[in-house]
XYZ file of C-alpha atoms in Angstrom:
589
model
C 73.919 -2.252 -53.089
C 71.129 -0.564 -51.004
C 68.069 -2.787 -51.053
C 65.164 -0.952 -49.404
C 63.464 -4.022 -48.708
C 62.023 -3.397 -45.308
C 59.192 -1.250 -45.233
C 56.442 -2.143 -46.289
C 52.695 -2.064 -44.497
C 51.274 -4.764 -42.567
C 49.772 -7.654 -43.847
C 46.274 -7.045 -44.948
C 45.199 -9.441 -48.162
C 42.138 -10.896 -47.194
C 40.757 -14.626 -48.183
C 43.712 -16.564 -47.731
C 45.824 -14.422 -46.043
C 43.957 -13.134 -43.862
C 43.627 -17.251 -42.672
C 47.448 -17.543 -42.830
C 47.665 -14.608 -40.525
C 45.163 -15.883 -37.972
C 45.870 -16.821 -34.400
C 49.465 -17.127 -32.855
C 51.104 -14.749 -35.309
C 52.841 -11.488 -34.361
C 51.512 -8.434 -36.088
C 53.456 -6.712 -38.325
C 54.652 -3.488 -36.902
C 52.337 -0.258 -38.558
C 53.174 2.222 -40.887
C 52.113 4.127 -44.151
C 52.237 2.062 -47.182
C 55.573 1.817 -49.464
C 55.106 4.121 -52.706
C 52.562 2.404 -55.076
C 54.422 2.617 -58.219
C 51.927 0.580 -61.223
C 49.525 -0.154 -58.446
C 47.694 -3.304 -58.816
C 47.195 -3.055 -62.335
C 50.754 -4.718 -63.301
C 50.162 -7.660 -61.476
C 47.187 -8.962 -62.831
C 49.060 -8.912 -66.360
C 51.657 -10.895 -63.879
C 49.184 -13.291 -63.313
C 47.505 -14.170 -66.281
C 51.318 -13.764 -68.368
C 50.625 -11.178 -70.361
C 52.366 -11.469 -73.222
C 54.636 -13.343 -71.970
C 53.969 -17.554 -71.965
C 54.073 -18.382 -67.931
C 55.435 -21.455 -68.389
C 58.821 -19.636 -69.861
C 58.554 -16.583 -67.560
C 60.243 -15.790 -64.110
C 57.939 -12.955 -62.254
C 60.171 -11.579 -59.219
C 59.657 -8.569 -57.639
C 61.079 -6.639 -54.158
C 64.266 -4.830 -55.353
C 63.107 -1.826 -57.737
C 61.290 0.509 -55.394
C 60.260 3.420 -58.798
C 60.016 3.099 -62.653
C 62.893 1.564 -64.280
C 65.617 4.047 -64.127
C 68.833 3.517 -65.804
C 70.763 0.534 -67.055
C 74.172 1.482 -66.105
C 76.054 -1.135 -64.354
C 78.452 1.562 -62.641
C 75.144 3.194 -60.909
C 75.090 0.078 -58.047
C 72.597 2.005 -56.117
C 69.481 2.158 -58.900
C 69.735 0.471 -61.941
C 67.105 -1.362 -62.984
C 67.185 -4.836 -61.372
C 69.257 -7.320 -63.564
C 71.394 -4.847 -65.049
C 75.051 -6.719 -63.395
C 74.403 -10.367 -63.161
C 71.878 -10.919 -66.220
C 73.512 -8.361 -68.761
C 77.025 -7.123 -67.386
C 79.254 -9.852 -65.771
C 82.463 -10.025 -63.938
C 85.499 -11.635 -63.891
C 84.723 -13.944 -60.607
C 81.873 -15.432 -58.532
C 81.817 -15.408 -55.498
C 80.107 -17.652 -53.004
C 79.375 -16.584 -49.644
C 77.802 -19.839 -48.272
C 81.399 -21.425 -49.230
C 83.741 -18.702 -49.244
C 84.636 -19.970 -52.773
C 85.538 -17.670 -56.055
C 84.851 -18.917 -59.289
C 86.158 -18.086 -62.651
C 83.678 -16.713 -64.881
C 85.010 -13.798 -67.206
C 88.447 -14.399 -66.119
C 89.620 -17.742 -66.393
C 92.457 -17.675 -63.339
C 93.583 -15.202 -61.823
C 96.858 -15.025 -59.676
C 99.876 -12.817 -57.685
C 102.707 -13.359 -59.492
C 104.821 -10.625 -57.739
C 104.294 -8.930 -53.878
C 102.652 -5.977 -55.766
C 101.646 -7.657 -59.279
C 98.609 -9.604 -60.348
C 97.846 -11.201 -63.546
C 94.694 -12.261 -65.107
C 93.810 -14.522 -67.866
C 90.835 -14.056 -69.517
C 88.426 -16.646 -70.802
C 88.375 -16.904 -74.768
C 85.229 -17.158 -76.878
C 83.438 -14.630 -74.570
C 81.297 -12.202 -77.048
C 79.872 -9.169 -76.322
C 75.895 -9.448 -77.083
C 76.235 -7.194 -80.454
C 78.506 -10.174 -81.625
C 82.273 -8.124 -80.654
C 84.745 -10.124 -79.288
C 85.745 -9.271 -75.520
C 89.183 -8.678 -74.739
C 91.521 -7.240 -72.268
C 90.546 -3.913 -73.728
C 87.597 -4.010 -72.034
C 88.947 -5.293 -68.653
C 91.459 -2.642 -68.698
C 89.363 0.304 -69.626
C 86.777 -0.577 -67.216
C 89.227 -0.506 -64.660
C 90.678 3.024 -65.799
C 86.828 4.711 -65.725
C 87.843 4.530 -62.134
C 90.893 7.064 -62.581
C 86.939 9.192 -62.722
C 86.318 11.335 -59.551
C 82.625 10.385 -59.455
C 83.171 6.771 -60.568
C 81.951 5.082 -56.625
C 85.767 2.543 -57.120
C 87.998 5.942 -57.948
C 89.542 4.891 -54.308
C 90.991 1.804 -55.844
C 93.504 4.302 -57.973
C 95.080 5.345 -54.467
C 97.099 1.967 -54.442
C 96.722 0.597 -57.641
C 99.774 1.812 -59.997
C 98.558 0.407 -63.531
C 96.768 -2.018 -65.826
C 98.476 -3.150 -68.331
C 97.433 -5.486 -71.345
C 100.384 -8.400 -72.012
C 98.105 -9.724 -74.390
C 94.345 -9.882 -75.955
C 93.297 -12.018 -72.982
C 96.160 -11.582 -70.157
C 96.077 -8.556 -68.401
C 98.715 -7.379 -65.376
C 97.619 -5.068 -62.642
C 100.488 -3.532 -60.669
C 100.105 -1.976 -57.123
C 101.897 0.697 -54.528
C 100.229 -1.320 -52.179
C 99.085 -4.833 -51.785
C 95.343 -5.001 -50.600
C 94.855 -8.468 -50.703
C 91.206 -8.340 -49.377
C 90.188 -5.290 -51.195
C 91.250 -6.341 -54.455
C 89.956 -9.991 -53.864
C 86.436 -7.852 -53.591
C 86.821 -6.057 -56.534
C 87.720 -9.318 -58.640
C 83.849 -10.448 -58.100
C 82.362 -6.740 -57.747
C 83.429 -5.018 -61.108
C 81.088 -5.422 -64.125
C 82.933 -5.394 -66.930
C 81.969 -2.715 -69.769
C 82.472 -3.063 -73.453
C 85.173 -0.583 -74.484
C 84.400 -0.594 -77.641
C 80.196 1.439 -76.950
C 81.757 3.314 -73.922
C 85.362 4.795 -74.572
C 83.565 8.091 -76.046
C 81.344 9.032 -73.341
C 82.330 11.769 -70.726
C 82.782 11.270 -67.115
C 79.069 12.538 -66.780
C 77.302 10.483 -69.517
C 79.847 7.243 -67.955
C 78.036 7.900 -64.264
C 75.219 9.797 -64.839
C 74.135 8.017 -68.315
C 71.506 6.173 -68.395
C 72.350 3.431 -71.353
C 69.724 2.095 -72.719
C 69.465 -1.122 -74.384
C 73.167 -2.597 -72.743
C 75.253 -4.304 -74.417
C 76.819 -7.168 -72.340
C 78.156 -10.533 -71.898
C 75.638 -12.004 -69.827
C 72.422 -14.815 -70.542
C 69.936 -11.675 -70.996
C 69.213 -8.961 -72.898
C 66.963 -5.547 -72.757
C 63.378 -6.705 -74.146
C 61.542 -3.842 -72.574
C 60.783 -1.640 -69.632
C 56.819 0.084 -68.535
C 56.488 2.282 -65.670
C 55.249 -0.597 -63.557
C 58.283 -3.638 -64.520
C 61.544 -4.622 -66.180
C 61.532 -7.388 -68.899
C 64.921 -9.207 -69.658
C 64.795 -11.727 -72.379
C 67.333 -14.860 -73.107
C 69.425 -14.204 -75.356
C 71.615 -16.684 -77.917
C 75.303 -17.650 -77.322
C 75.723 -16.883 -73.912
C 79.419 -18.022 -73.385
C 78.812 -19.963 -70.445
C 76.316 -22.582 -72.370
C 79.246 -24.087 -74.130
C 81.895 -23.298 -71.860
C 80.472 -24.271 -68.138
C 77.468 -26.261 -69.489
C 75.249 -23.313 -67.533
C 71.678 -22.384 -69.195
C 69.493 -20.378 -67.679
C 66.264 -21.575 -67.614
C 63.057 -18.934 -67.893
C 63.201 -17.735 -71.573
C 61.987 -14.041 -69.795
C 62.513 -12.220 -66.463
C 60.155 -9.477 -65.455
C 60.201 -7.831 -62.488
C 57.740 -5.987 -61.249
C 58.109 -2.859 -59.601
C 57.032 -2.229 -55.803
C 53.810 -1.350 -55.067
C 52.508 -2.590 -50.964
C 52.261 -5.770 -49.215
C 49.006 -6.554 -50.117
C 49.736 -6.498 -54.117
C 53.085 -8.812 -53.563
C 51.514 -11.166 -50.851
C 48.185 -11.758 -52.905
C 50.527 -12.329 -56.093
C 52.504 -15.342 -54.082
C 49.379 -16.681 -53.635
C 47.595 -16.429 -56.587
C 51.009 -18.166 -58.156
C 51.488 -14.895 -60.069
C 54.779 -14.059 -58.504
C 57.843 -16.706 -58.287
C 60.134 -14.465 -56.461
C 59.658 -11.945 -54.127
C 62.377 -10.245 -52.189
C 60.617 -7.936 -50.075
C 60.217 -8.272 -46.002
C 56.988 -9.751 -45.664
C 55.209 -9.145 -42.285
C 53.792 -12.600 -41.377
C 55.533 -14.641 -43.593
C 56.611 -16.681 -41.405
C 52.730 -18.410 -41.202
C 52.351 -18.586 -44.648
C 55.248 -21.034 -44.744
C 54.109 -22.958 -41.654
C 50.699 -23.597 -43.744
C 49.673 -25.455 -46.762
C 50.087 -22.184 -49.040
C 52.882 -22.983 -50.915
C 55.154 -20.630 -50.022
C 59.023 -21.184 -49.244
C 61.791 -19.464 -47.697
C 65.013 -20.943 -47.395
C 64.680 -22.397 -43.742
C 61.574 -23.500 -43.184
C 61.786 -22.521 -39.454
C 62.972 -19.395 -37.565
C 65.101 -17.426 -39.118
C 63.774 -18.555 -42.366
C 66.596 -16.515 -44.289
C 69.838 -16.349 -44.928
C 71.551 -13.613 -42.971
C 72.435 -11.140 -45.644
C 73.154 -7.644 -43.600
C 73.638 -6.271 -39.757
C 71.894 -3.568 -38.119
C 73.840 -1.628 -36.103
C 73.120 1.449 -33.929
C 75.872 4.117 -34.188
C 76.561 6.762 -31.698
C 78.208 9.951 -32.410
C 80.896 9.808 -30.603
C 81.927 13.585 -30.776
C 78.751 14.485 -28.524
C 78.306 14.126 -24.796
C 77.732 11.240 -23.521
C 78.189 9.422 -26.387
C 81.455 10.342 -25.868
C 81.452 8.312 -22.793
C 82.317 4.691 -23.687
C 81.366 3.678 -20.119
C 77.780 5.394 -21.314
C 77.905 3.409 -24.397
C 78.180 0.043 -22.909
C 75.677 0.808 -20.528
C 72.938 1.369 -23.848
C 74.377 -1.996 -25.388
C 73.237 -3.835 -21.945
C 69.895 -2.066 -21.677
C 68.633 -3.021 -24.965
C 65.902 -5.627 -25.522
C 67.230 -7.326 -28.859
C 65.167 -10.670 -27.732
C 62.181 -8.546 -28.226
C 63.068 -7.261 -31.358
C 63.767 -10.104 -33.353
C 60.341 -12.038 -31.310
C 57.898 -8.587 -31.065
C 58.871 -6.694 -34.340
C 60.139 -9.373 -36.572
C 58.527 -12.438 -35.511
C 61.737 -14.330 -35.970
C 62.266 -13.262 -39.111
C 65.683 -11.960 -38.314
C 68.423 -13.166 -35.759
C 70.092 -11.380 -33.181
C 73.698 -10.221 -33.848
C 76.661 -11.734 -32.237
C 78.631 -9.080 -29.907
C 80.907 -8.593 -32.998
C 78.160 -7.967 -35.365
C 79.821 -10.369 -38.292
C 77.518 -11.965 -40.048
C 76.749 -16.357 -39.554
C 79.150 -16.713 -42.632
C 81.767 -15.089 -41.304
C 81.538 -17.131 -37.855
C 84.892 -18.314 -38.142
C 86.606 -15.307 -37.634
C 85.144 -14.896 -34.009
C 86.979 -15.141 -31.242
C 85.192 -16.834 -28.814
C 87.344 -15.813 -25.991
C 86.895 -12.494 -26.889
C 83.082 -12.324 -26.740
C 82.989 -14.679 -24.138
C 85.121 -12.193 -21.597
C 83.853 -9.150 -23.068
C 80.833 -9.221 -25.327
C 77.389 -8.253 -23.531
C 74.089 -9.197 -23.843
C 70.565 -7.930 -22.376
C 70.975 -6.782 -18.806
C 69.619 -3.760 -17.262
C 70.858 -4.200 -13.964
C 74.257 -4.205 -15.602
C 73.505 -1.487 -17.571
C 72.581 0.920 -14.335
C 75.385 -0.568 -12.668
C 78.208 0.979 -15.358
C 75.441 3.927 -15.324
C 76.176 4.409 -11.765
C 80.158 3.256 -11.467
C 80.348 6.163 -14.347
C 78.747 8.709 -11.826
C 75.317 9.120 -13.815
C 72.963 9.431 -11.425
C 69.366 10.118 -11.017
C 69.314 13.315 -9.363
C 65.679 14.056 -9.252
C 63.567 11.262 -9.147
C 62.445 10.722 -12.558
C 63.983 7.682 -12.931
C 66.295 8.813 -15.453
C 69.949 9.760 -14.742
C 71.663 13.053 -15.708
C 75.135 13.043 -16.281
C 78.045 13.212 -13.770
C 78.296 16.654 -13.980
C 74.404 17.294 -13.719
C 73.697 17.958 -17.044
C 69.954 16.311 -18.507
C 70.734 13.368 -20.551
C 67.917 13.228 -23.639
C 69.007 11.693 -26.710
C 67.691 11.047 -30.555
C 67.359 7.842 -32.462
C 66.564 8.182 -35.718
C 65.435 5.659 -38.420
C 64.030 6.641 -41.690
C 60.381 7.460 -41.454
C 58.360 4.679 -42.989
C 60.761 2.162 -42.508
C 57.941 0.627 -40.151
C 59.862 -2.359 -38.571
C 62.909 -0.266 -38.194
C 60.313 2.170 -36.557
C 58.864 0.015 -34.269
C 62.824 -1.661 -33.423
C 63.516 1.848 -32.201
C 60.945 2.335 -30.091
C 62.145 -1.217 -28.058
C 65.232 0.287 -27.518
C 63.629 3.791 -26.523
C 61.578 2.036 -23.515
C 63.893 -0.692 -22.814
C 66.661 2.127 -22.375
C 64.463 4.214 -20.438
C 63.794 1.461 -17.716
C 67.201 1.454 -17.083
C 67.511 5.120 -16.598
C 68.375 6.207 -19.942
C 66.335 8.892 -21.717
C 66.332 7.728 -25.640
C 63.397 8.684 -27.673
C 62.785 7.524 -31.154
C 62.319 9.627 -33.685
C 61.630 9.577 -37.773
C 62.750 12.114 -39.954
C 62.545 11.493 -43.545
C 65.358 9.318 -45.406
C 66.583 12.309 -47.252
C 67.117 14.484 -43.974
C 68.514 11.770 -41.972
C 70.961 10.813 -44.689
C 71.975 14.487 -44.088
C 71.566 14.839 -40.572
C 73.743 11.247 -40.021
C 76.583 12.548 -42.578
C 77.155 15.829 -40.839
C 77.512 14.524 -37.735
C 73.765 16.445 -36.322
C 72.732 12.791 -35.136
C 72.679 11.406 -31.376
C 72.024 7.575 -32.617
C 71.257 6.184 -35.439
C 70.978 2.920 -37.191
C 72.340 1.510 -40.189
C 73.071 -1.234 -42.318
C 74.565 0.036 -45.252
C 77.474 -3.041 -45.512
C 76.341 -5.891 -46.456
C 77.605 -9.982 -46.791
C 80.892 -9.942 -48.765
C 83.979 -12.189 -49.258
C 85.770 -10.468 -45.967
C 85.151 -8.455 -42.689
C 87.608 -6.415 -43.854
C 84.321 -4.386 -45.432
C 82.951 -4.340 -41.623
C 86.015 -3.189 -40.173
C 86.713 -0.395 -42.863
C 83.266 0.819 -42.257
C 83.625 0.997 -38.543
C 86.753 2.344 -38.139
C 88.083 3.905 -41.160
C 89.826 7.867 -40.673
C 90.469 9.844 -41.088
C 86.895 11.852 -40.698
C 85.488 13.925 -42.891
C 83.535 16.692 -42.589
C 81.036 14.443 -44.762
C 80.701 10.918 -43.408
C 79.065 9.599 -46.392
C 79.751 5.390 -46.284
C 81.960 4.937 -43.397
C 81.790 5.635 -39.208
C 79.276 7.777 -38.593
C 79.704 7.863 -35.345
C 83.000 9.585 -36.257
C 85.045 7.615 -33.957
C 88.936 7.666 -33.692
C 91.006 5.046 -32.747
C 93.883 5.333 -34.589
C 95.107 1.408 -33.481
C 91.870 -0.007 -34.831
C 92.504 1.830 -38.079
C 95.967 0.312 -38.285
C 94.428 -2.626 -37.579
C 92.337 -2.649 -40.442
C 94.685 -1.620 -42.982
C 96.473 -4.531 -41.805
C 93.831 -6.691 -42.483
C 93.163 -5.174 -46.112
C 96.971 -6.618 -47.186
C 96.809 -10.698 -45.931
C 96.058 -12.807 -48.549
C 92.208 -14.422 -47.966
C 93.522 -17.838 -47.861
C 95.632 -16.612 -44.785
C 93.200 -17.650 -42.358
C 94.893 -17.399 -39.111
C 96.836 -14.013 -39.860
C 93.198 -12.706 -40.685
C 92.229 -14.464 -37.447
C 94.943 -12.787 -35.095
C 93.987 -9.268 -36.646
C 90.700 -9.655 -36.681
C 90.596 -10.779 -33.072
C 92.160 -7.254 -31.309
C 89.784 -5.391 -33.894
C 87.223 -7.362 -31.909
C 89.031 -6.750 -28.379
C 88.959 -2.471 -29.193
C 85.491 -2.393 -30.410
C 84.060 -4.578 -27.293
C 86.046 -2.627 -24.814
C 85.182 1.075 -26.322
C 81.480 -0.239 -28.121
C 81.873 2.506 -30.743
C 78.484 0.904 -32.236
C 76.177 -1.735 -30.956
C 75.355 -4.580 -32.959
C 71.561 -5.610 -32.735
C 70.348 -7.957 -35.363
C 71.244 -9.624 -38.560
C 68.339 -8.494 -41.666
C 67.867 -11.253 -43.864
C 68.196 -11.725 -47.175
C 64.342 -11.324 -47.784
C 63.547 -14.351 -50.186
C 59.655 -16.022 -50.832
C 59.534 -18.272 -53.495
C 56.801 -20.796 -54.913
C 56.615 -24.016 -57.072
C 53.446 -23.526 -59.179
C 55.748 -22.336 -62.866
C 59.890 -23.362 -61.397
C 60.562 -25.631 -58.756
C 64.757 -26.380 -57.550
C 64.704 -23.281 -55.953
C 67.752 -22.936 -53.322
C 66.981 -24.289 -49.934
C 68.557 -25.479 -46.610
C 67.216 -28.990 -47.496
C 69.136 -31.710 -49.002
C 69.710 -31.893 -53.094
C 68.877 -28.343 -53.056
C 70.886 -25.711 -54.980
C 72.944 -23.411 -52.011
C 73.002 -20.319 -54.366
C 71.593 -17.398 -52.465
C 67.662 -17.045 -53.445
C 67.589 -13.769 -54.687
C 68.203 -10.527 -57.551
C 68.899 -8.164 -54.916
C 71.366 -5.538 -56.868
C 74.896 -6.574 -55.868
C 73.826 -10.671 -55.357
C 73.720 -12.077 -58.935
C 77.593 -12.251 -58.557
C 77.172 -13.943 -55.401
C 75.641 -16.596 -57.017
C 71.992 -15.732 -58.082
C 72.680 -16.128 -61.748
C 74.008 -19.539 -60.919
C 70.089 -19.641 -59.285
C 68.903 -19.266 -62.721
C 70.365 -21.891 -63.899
C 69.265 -24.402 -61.457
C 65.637 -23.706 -61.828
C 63.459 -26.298 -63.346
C 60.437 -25.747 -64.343
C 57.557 -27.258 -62.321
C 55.780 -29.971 -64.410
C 52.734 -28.552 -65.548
C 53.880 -25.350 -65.223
């Protein structure tokens, strides 16, 4: 996916808000305001319903930072919000709170061969223009990826062929079995109808912007303004009759970014159900009588959804250094991160950087004899057991040959918590002799700067929660390296074990626990002892609901739904069309 939802200004509503926000409460870190796309004119129509009843209407807002774009489910970066989960589905759920799948397209799916897997399809399905869906369409969707462009072409470098046995049994065929790769894509794939696509050229199939889809899914396109996305129900969803699911708001619109102010007053004023932005000083809006909920009602108030990490380059001295690089992962302040810039909000990463949900694949021993935590004496000890020394009284060391050590991190400018994270590290680093300055180019430049390899440090949190570390790992350590690092180790690190490692991972079967276990603890041994990347903090999965129209929202409290509370592009599969269909509506509403 790539959720922007970070960077927004600091709180600043007034009336209310400004109450909320009184006494005890950290400030938000500052920074220019996001884009204002609609300005505050969209959310007063919000508010009063517009033409839409309230009492049938969901109003979320937070993922779609510009005018509706496209409404192609292959685009998993920018289309409009909605697009997979409400109109395209796929063949599984997935549920990262239980590590469950679910059928949903596909009605079972197993290996029935060391390099073969077959898939029956559910029957009755219908495409929304009434066509029937079929194997065709699981098969050709699967073949757009034989596309150069298409972002799950990689798939086709162990995947042999797809093969229809019948009009709902399909049989997949591999060079290689990657067990946890392939479990991903079972739950990641929308599913396209062959039938409206199989003419289109591989630039109109990724670069197409196809409007009014055609899907399986409880919605369909009702309309789009510069300022919001409207999704209406639609009749004879399949999973009515067959899973006795309905989802319940008759219309979705979501609202398009504009600051803090305009999504904080809209919460409040009950014009907004949903938002899915980070909210500065949310966190005393919850502990008052506002009406606002998160899904913990204490610190860290969200599910875990993401990890930060900070990446060196590894080609460049001293990053080169891992003796350097351990000493920055004990000078860092990450207590006054998540307390001074987040206010809780967040929670600070384990050594490993896996996420809560993925606890059990920790080993303990590992990060207890190995993992590191805030310690600037430590850090100026390895500083000075490495031969970096202070040689003239700055209080910053130069390396052991004598050469000035001044680095660069960079984080996007405007990304004003990431901003003000950065500058902790810069001063935290500094007091234990290590010159790091923060520094903010703009996100185009250091998406080019970090993929050619220009960078000192940088940080990034492009993976997100999954069904497997397997994700983390391959992002970490995957080679070999390009002379583009475009989704994988920017730091550009080689360790050719680790990478065998991984790719051992990719090809043990999910339910193998303990063989995941066994790899995934040397993974864990190689990246504590060399610290490639530091870990800092897990981001949430931004999430602000209220009660005034739907109540039964998901929750850490008992007899609540579990589903994660959000439509974060990339999530509905995850569970937040199931969500949907576990709102009620509030009575009154």
């Amino acid at each position: 996916m790539r959720n922007r939802a970070r960077f927004l200004v600091p709180v600043l509503v007034t009336g209310l808000l400004s109450a909320a926000c009184s006494g005890g409460g950290t400030p938000a870190p500052g920074g220019a305001a996001g884009g204002a796309a609609g300005g505050a004119a969209a959310p007063a129509a919000a508010g009063s319903g517009g033409a839409f009843p309230r009492n049938e209407t969901l109003y979320t807002s937070g993922t779609q930072w510009g005018p509706p774009a496209n409404w192609n489910p292959l685009r998993e970066w920018d289309f409009s919000t909605g697009t997979k989960g409400l109109v395209y589905e796929t063949l599984f759920m997935y549920d990262p709170n239980t590590d469950k799948f679910s059928p949903w397209l596909a009605e079972s799916g197993d290996w029935t061969g060391d390099l073969e897997y077959t898939l029956k399809l559910r029957k009755g399905v219908t495409w929304s223009d009434g066509k029937p869906f079929t194997a065709d369409d699981v098969i050709f969707t699967f073949e757009l990826g034989k596309f150069e462009t298409v972002p799950y072409h990689p798939l086709w470098s162990w995947m042999k062929s797809a093969a229809k046995v019948d009009d709902y049994t399909v049989k997949f065929t591999f060079t290689t079995a990657n067990h946890q790769e392939w479990a991903n894509h079972l739950y990641s794939r929308a599913i396209v109808p062959k039938h409206l696509w199989e003419s289109r050229s591989e630039d109109e199939v990724m670069n197409g912007i196809n409007e009014k889809p055609v899907g399986t899914g409880p919605y369909a396109y009702q309309s789009h303004d510069q300022d919001r996305m409207v999704w209406v129900k639609r009749d004879g969803w399949w999973a009515t009759k067959a899973l006795n699911k309905d989802v319940k708001p008759k219309y979705i619109v979501d609202i398009v970014n504009s600051s803090n102010e305009v999504a904080m007053g809209l919460l409040l004023q009950k014009g907004l159900d949903l938002s899915v932005n980070f909210l500065p000083g949310i966190a005393n809006l919850v502990k008052g009588n506002f009406g606002i909920k998160t899904f913990y009602d204490q610190p860290p108030y969200m599910l875990s959804a993401n990890t930060a990490w900070l990446w060196f380059n590894t080609t460049k001295k001293p990053m080169d250094d891992k003796e350097f690089r351990r000493a920055v992962a004990y000078s860092i302040d990450t207590k006054k991160i998540v307390e001074g810039v987040y206010g809780n909000l967040v929670k600070a990463s384990d050594p490993t950087g896996l996420l809560p949900q993925w606890d059990k694949y920790i080993d303990k021993n590992v990060t207890s004899q190995a993992g590191f935590s805030y310690d600037p004496d430590k850090a100026k000890q390895l500083l000075a057991d490495a031969g970096y020394k202070d040689r003239n009284g700055d209080g910053l060391v130069e390396a052991p040959n004598g050469a000035k050590v001044s680095l660069k991190l960079i984080v996007p400018a405007g990304w004003t918590d990431w901003m003000e994270a950065a500058r902790v590290i810069s001063s935290s680093a500094k007091a234990a002799g290590i010159d790091i300055e923060a520094d903010f180019p703009d996100y185009n430049a250091l998406v080019d700067i970090r993929n050619t390899g220009k960078f000192d440090m940088v940080i990034n949190n492009d993976k997100q929660l999954a069904n497997t570390p397997w994700l983390y790992y391959d992002y970490l350590f995957r080679l070999p390296v390009q002379k583009l690092q475009t989704t994988t180790n920017y730091g550009r690190y080689e360790n050719k074990r680790a990478w065998d490692l991984t790719q051992q991972l990719d090809q043990v079967k999910p339910e193998d626990l303990e063989g995941m276990k066994k790899i995934t603890s040397e993974l864990q041994k190689i990246q504590l002892d060399d610290m490639p990347v530091i870990p800092l903090w897990y981001n949430g999965l931004w999430s602000q609901t209220t009660n005034s129209v739907w109540k039964n929202w998901p929750s850490s409290a008992q007899g609540t739904p579990k589903y994660p509370p959000t439509v974060w592009r990339n999530w509905l599969e995850m569970g937040g069309t199931l969500m949907l269909t576990e709102l009620q509506p509030a009575s009154g509403g």
